[in-house]
CSV table of C-alpha atoms in Angstrom, one decimal:
chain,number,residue,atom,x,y,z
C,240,UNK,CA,-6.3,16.9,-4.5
C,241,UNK,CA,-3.8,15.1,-6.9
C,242,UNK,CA,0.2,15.6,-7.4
C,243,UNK,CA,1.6,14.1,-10.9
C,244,UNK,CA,5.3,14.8,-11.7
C,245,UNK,CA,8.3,13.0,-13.3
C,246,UNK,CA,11.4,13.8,-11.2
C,247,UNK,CA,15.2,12.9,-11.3
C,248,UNK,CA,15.0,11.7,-7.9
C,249,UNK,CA,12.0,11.0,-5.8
C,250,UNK,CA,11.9,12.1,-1.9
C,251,UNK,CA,10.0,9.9,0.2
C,252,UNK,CA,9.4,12.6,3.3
C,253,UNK,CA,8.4,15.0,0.7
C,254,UNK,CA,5.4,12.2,-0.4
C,255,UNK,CA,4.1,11.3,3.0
C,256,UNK,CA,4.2,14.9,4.0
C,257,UNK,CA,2.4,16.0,1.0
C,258,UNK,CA,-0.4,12.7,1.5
C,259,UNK,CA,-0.9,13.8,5.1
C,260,UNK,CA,-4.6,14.8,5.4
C,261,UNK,CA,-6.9,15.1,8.5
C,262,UNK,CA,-9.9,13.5,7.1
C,263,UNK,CA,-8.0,10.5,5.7
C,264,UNK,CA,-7.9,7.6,8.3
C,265,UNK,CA,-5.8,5.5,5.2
C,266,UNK,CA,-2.9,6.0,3.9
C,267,UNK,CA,-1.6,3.4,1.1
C,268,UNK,CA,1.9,3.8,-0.3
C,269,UNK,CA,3.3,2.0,-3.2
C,270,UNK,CA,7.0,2.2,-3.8
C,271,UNK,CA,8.6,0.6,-6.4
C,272,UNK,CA,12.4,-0.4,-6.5
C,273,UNK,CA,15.5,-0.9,-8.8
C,274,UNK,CA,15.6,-4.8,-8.0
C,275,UNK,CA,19.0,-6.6,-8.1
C,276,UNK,CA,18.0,-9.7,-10.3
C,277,UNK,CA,15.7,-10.1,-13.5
C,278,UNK,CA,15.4,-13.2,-15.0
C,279,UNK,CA,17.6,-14.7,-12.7
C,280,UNK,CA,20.5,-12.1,-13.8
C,281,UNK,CA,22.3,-9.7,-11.8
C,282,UNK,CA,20.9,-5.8,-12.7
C,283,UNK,CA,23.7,-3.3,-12.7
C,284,UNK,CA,21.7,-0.5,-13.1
C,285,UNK,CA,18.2,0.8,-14.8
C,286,UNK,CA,17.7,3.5,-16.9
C,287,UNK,CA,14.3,5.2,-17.6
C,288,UNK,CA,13.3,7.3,-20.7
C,289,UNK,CA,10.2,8.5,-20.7
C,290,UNK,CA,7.7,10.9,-23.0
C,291,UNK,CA,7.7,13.2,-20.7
C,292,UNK,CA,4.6,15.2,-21.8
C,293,UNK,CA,2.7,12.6,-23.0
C,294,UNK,CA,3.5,10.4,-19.7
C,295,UNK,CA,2.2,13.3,-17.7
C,296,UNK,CA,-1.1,13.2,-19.0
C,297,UNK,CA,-1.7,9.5,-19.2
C,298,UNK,CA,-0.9,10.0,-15.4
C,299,UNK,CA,-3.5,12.5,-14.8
C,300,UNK,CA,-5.7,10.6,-16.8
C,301,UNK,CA,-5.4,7.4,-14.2
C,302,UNK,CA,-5.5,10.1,-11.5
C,303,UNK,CA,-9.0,11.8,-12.7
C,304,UNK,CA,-10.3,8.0,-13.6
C,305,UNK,CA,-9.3,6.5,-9.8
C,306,UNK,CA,-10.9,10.0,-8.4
C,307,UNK,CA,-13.7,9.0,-10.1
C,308,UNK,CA,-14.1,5.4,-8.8
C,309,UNK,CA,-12.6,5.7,-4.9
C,310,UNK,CA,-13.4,9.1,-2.4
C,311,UNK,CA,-10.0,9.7,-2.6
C,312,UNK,CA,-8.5,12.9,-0.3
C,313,UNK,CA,-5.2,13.0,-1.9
C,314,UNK,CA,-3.6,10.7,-4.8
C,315,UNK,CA,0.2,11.2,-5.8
C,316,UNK,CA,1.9,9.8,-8.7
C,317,UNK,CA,5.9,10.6,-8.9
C,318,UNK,CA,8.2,8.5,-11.6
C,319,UNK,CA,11.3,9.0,-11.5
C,320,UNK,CA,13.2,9.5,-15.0
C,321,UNK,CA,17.3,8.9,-15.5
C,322,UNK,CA,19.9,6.4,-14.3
C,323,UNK,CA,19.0,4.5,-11.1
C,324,UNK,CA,21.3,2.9,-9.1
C,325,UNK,CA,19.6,-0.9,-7.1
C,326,UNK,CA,17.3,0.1,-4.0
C,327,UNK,CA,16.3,3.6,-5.4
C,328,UNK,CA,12.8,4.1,-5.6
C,329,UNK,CA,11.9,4.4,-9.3
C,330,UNK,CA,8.0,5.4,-8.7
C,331,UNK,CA,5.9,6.0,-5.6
C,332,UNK,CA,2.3,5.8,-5.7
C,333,UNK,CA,0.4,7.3,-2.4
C,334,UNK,CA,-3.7,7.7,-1.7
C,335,UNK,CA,-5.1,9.0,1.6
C,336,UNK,CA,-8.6,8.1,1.6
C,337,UNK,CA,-10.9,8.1,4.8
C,338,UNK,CA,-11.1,4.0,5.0
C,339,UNK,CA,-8.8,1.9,4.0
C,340,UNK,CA,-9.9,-0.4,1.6
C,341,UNK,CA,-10.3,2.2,-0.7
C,342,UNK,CA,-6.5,3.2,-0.6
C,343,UNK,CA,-5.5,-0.2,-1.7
C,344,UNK,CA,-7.9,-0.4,-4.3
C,345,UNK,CA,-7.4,2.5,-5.7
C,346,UNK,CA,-3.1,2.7,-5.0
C,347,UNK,CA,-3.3,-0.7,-6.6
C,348,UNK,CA,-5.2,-0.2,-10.0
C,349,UNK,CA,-3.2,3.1,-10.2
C,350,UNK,CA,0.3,1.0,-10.6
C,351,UNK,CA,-1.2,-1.3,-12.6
C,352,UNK,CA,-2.4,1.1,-15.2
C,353,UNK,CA,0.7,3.6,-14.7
C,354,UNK,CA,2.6,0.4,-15.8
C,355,UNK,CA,0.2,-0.5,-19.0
C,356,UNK,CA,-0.4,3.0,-20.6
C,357,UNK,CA,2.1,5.3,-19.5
C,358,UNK,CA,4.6,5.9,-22.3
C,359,UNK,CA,7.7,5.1,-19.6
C,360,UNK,CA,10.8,3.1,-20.5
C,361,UNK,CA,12.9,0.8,-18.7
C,362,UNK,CA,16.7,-0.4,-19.9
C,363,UNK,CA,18.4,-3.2,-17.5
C,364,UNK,CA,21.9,-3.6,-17.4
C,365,UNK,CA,23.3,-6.3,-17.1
C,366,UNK,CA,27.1,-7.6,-16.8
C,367,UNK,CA,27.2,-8.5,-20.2
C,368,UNK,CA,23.8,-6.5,-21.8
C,369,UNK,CA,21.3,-4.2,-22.0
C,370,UNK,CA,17.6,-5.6,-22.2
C,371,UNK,CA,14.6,-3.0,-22.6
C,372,UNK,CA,12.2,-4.2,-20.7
C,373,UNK,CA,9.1,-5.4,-22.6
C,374,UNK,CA,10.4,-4.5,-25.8
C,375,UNK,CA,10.8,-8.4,-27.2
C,376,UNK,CA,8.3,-11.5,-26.7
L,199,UNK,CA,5.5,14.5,-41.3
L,200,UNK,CA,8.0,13.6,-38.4
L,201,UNK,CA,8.0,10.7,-35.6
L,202,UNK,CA,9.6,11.4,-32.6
L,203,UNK,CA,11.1,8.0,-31.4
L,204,UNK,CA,11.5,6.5,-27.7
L,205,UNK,CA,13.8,3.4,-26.1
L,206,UNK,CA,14.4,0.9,-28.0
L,207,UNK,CA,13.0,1.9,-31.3
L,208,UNK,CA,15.2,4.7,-31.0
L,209,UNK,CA,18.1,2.2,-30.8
L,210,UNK,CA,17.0,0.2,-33.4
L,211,UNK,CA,16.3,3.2,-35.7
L,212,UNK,CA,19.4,5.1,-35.3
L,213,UNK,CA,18.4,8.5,-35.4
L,214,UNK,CA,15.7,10.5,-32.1
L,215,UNK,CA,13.2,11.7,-35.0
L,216,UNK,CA,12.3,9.9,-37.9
L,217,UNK,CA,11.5,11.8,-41.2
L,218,UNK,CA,8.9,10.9,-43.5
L,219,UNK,CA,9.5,11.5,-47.2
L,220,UNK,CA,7.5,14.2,-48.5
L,221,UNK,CA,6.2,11.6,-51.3
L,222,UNK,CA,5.3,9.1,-48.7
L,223,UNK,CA,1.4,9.8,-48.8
L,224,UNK,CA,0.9,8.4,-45.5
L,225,UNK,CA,-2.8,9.2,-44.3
L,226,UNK,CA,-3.4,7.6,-40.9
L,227,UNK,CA,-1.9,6.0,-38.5
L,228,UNK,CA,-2.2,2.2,-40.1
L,229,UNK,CA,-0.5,3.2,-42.9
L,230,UNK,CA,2.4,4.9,-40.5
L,231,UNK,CA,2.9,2.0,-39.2
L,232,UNK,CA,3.1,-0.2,-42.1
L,233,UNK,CA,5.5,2.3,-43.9
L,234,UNK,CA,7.2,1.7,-40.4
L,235,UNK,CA,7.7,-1.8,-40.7
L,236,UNK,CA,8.8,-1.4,-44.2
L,237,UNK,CA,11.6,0.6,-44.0
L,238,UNK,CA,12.9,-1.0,-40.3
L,239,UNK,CA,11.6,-4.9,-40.7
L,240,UNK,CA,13.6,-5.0,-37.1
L,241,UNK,CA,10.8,-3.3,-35.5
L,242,UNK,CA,8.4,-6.4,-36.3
L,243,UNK,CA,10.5,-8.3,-33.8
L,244,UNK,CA,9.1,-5.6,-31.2
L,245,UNK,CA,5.9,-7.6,-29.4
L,246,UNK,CA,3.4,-4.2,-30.3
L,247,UNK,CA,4.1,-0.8,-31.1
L,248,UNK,CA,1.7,2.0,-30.6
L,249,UNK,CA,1.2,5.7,-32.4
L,250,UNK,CA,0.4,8.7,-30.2
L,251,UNK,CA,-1.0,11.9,-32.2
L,252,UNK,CA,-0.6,15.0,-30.2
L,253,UNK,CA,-0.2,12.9,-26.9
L,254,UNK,CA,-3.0,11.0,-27.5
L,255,UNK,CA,-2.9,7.4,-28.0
L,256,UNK,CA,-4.8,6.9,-31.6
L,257,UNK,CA,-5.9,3.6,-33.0
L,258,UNK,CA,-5.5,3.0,-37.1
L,259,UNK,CA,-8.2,5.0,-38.5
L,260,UNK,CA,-7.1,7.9,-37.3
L,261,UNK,CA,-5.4,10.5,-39.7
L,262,UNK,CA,-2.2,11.8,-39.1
L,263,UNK,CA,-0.4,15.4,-40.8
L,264,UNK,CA,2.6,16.9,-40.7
L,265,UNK,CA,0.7,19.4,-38.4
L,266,UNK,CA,0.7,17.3,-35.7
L,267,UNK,CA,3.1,15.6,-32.8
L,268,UNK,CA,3.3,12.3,-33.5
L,269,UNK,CA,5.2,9.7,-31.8
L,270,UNK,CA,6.2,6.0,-31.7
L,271,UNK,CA,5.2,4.4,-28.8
L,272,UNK,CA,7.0,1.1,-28.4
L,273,UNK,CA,6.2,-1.5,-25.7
L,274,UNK,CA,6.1,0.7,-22.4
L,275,UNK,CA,7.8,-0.4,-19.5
L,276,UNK,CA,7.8,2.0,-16.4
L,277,UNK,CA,7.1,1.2,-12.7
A,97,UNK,CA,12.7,-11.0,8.0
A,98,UNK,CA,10.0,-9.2,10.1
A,99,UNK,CA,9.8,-6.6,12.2
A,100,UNK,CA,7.1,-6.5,14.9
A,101,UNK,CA,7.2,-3.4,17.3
A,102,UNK,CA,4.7,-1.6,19.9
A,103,UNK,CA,5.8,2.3,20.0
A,104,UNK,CA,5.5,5.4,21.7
A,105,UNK,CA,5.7,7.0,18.2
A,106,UNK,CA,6.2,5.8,15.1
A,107,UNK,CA,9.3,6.8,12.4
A,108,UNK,CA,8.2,6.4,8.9
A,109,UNK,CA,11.7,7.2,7.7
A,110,UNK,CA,12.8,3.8,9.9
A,111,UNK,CA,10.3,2.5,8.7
A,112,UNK,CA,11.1,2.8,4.9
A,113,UNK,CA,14.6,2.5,5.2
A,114,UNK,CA,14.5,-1.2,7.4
A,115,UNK,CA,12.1,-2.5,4.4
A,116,UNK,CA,14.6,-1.2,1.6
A,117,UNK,CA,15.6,-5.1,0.4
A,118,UNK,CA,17.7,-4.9,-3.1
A,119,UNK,CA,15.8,-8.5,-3.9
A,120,UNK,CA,12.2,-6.6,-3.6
A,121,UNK,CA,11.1,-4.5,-6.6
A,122,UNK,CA,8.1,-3.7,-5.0
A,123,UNK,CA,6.9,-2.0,-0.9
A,124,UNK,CA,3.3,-1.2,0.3
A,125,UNK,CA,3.1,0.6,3.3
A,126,UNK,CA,-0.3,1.2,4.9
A,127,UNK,CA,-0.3,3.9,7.0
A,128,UNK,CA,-3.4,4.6,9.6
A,129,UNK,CA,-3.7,7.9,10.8
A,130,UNK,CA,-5.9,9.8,13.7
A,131,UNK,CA,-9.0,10.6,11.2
A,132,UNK,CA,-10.4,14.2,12.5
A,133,UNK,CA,-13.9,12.8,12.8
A,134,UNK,CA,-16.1,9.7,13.4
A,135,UNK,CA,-19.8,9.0,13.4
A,136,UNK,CA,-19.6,12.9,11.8
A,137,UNK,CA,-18.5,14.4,14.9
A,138,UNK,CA,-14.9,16.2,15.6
A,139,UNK,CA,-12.3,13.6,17.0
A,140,UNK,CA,-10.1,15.8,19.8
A,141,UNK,CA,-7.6,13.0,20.1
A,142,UNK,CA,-7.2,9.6,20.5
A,143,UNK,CA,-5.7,7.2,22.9
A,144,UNK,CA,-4.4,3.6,22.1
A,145,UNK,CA,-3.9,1.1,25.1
A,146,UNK,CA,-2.8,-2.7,24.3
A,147,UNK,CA,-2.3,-5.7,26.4
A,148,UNK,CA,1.0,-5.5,24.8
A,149,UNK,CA,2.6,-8.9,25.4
A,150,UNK,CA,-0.4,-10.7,23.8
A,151,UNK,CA,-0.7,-7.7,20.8
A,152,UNK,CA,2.9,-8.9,20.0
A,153,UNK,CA,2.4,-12.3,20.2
A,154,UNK,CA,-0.8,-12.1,18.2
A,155,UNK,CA,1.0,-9.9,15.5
A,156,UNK,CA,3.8,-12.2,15.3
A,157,UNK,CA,1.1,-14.9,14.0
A,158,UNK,CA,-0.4,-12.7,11.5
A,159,UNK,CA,3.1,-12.1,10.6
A,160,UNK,CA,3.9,-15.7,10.9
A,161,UNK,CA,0.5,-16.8,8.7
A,162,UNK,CA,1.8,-13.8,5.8
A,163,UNK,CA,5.0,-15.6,5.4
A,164,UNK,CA,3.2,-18.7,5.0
A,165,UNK,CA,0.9,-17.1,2.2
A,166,UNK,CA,3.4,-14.9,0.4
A,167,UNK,CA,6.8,-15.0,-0.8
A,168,UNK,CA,7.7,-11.5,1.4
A,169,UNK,CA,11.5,-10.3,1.6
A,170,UNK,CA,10.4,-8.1,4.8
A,171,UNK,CA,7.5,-7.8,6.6
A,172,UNK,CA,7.0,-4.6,9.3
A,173,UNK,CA,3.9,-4.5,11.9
A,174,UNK,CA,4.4,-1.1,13.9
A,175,UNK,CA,1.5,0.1,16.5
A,176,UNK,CA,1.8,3.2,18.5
A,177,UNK,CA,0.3,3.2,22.3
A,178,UNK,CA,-0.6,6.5,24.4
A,179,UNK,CA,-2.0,9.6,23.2
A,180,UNK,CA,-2.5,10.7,19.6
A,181,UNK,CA,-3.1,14.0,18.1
A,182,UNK,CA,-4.8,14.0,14.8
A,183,UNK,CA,-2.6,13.0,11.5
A,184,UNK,CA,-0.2,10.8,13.7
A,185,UNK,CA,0.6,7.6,12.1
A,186,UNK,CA,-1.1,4.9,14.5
A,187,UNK,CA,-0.6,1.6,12.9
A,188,UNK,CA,2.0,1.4,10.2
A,189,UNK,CA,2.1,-2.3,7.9
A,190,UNK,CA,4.7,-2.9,5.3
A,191,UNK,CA,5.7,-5.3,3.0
A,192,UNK,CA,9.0,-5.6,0.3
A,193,UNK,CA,8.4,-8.2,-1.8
A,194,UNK,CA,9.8,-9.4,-5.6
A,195,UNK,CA,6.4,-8.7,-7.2
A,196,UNK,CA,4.1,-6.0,-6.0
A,197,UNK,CA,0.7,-8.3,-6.3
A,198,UNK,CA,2.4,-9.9,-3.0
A,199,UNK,CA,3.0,-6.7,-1.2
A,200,UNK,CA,-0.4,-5.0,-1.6
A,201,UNK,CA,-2.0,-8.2,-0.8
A,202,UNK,CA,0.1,-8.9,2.3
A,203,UNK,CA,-0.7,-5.7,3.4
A,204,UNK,CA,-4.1,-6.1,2.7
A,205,UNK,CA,-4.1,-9.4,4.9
A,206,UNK,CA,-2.0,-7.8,7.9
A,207,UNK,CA,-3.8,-4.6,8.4
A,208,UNK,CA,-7.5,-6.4,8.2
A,209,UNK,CA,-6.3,-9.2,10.5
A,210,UNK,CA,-4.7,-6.8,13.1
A,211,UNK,CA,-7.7,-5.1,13.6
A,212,UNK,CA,-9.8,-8.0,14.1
A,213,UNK,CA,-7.5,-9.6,16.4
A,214,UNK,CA,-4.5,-7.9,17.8
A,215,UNK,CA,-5.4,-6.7,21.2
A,216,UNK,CA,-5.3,-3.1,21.3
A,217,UNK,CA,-8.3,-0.5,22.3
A,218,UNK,CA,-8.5,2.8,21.0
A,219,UNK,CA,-10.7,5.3,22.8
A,220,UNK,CA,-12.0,8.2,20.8
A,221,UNK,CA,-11.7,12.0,22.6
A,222,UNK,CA,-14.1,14.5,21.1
A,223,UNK,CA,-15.6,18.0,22.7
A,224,UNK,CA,-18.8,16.0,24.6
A,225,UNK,CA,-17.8,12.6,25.9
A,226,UNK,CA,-15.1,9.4,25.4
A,227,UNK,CA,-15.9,6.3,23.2
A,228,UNK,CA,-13.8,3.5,23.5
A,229,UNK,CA,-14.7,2.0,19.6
A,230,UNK,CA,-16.2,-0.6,18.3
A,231,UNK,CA,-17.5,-1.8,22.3
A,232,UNK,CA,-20.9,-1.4,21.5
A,233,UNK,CA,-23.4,-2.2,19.2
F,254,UNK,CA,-7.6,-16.1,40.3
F,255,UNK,CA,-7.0,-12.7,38.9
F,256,UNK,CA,-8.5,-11.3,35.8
F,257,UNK,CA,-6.3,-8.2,33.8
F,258,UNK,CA,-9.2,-6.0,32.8
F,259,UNK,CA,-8.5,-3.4,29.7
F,260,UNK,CA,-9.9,-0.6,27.7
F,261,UNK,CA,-13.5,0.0,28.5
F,262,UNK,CA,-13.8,-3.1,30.7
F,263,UNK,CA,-11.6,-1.5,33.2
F,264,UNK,CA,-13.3,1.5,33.2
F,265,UNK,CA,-16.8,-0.3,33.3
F,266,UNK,CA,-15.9,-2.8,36.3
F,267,UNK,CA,-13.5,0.2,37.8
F,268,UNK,CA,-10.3,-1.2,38.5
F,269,UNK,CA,-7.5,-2.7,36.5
F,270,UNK,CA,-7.4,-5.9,38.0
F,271,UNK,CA,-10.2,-8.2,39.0
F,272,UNK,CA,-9.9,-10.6,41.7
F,273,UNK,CA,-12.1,-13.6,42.2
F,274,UNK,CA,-13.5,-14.6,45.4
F,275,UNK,CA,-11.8,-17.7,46.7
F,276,UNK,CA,-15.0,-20.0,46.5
F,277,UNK,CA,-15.8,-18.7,43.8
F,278,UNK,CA,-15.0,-22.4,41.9
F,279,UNK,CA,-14.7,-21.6,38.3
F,280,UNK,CA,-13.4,-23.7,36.1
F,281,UNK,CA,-13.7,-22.9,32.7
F,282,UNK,CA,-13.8,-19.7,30.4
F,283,UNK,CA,-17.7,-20.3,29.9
F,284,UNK,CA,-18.1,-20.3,33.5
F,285,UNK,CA,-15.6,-16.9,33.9
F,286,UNK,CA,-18.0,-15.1,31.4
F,287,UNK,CA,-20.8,-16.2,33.5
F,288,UNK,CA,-19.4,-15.2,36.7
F,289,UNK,CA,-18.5,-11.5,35.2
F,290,UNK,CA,-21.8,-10.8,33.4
F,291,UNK,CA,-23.7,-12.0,36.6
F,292,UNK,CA,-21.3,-10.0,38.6
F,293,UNK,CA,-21.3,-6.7,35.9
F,294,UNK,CA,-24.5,-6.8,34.1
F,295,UNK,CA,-23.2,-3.5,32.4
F,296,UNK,CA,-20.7,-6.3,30.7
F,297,UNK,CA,-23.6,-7.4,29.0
F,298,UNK,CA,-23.9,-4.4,27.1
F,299,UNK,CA,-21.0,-5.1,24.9
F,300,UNK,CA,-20.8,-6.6,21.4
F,301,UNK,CA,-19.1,-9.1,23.1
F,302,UNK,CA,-15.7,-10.0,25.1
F,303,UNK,CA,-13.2,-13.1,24.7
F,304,UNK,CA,-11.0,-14.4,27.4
F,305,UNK,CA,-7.3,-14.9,27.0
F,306,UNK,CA,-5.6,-17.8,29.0
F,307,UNK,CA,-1.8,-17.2,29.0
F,308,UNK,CA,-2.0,-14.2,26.2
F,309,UNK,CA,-3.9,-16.7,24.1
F,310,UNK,CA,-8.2,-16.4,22.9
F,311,UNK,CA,-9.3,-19.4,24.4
F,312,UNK,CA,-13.0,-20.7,24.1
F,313,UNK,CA,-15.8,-21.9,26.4
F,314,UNK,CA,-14.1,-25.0,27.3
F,315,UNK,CA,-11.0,-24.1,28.3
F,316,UNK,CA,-10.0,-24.7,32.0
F,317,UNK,CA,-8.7,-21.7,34.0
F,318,UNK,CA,-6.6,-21.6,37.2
F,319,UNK,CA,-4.8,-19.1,39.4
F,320,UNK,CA,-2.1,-20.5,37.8
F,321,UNK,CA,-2.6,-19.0,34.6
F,322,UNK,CA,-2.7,-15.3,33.5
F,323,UNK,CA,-6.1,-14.5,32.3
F,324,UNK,CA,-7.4,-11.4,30.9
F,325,UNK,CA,-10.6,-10.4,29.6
F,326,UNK,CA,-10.6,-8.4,26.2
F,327,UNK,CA,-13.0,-6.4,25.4
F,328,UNK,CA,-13.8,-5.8,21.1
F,329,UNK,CA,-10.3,-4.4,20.0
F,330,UNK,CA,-10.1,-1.3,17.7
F,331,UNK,CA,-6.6,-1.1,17.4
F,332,UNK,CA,-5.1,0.3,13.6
């Protein structure tokens, strides 16, 4: 069973609920953050643009291709989209699988690829900037 | 043929959707992009950017038409 | 900072909220739940018992040899003790750290080592008999 | 010397707490294991068990005394 959305705000009881399973010894949740520095500089705030439908099915691609490689009970991808302010979580990735090592595996190529292919973009601001991240060598 | 635009090519562009001149004879997506670089030289400071026909990441070969939803993807950045 | 608890039950929204660290863009939680089977046969309940002074001591090690390995803002080792119903979280591992390689690597680390180490039983309830795990060959 | 006794050991050797006889003159974990598994022979049935001499695995050679709190721990399945 798989879960893909793009939110404004992403609710972390709403995620573990929805991963609970009853044949999955294994839950692996990866939650990733506004952080307050990048490049040594002090991050104001982050804003993320994405192509919404597009993003969608680049997730669901990852999704069918990690349900493919790992027996996987449940696999959620949430992004948020919009202005974040530091410590909000910006994307949550979550697999219930029935061991363990699987969940990493699969919780960790899933980030990896969400953050390669899926057409998402982040803008840091800074005191005295704004930096899309990526965009520039 | 439009191009809808994203982050910081947006910015660069000035505008949310780019229009193509109806004379611009563009035929697939290598030649997009090099009519791309043409008219903005800015976006060559970019490290890559990507087309997406229909949602679909497509490499240069493939054709593009004012029938379909293309996009510019730059440099992607979520997570 | 680390966080190393033995519980009756275990919070996950506690849990989340003590690893929020504005300096960490990334947190992996691994989350072990009561599976409903084992060896193919229906799991009632489970119970957990620990020789808890020397579970703590041996999880602040693990803890201890993480912090050596990886650069980790917050690390949390949380194991429940008593009786379990199926889907309760059991053993709960998290790590914030600045780049999410760390944190599902730490992770990793901490929830294989507690389970070779940390002194903690878990007995397995289903319709016929009691196993305590892993005690026999 | 006393011996905590947990999980399925307790239940094996039927009580929480194992007491040595006085003469029983053992002086190392090696010959504590030997002691038990001549004592239990259902011990023997296990993958294995470690002692702990003050909440720490210690191996064959380490000395024990009445002194100390020593436990036996059977395979842990904790997580």
């Amino acid at each position: 069973m798989k879960k893909i959305t793009l939110v404004d705000q992403i609710n972390l009881n709403e995620v573990y609920s929805w991963l609970q399973d009853p044949a999955a010894g294994g839950i692996n949740l990866f939650i990733g953050n506004v952080r307050n520095h990048a490049q040594g500089k002090a991050v104001v705030k982050l804003e993320f643009e994405g192509y919404k439908p597009m993003a969608l099915r680049e997730m669901e691609k990852l999704a069918a291709a990690a349900m493919e490689k790992w027996p996987i009970k449940k696999l959620l991808m949430v992004h948020a989209l919009g202005s974040k302010q530091i410590g909000e979580p910006v994307v949550v990735i979550g697999t219930a699988t029935a061991h363990r090592k699987d969940a990493f595996e699969a919780s960790r190529f899933l980030i990896d690829e969400l953050k390669n292919k899926v057409p998402i973009w982040k803008k840091e601001y800074f005191a005295d900037q704004t930096v899309w991240v990526n965009a520039h060598p | 043929m439009e191009v809808l635009l994203f982050g910081i090519s947006k910015e660069l562009m000035g505008q949310q959707v780019l229009s193509l001149p109806v004379d611009s004879k563009i035929a697939n997506v290598l030649e997009l992009k090099r009519w791309i670089l043409n008219q903005y030289p800015e976006m060559g400071n970019l490290n890559s950017f990507a087309i997406a026909v229909d949602q679909e990441y497509a490499d240069d070969e493939t054709p593009v038409s004012g029938n379909q939803e293309i996009a510019l993807i730059p440099p992607v950045s979520g997570g």
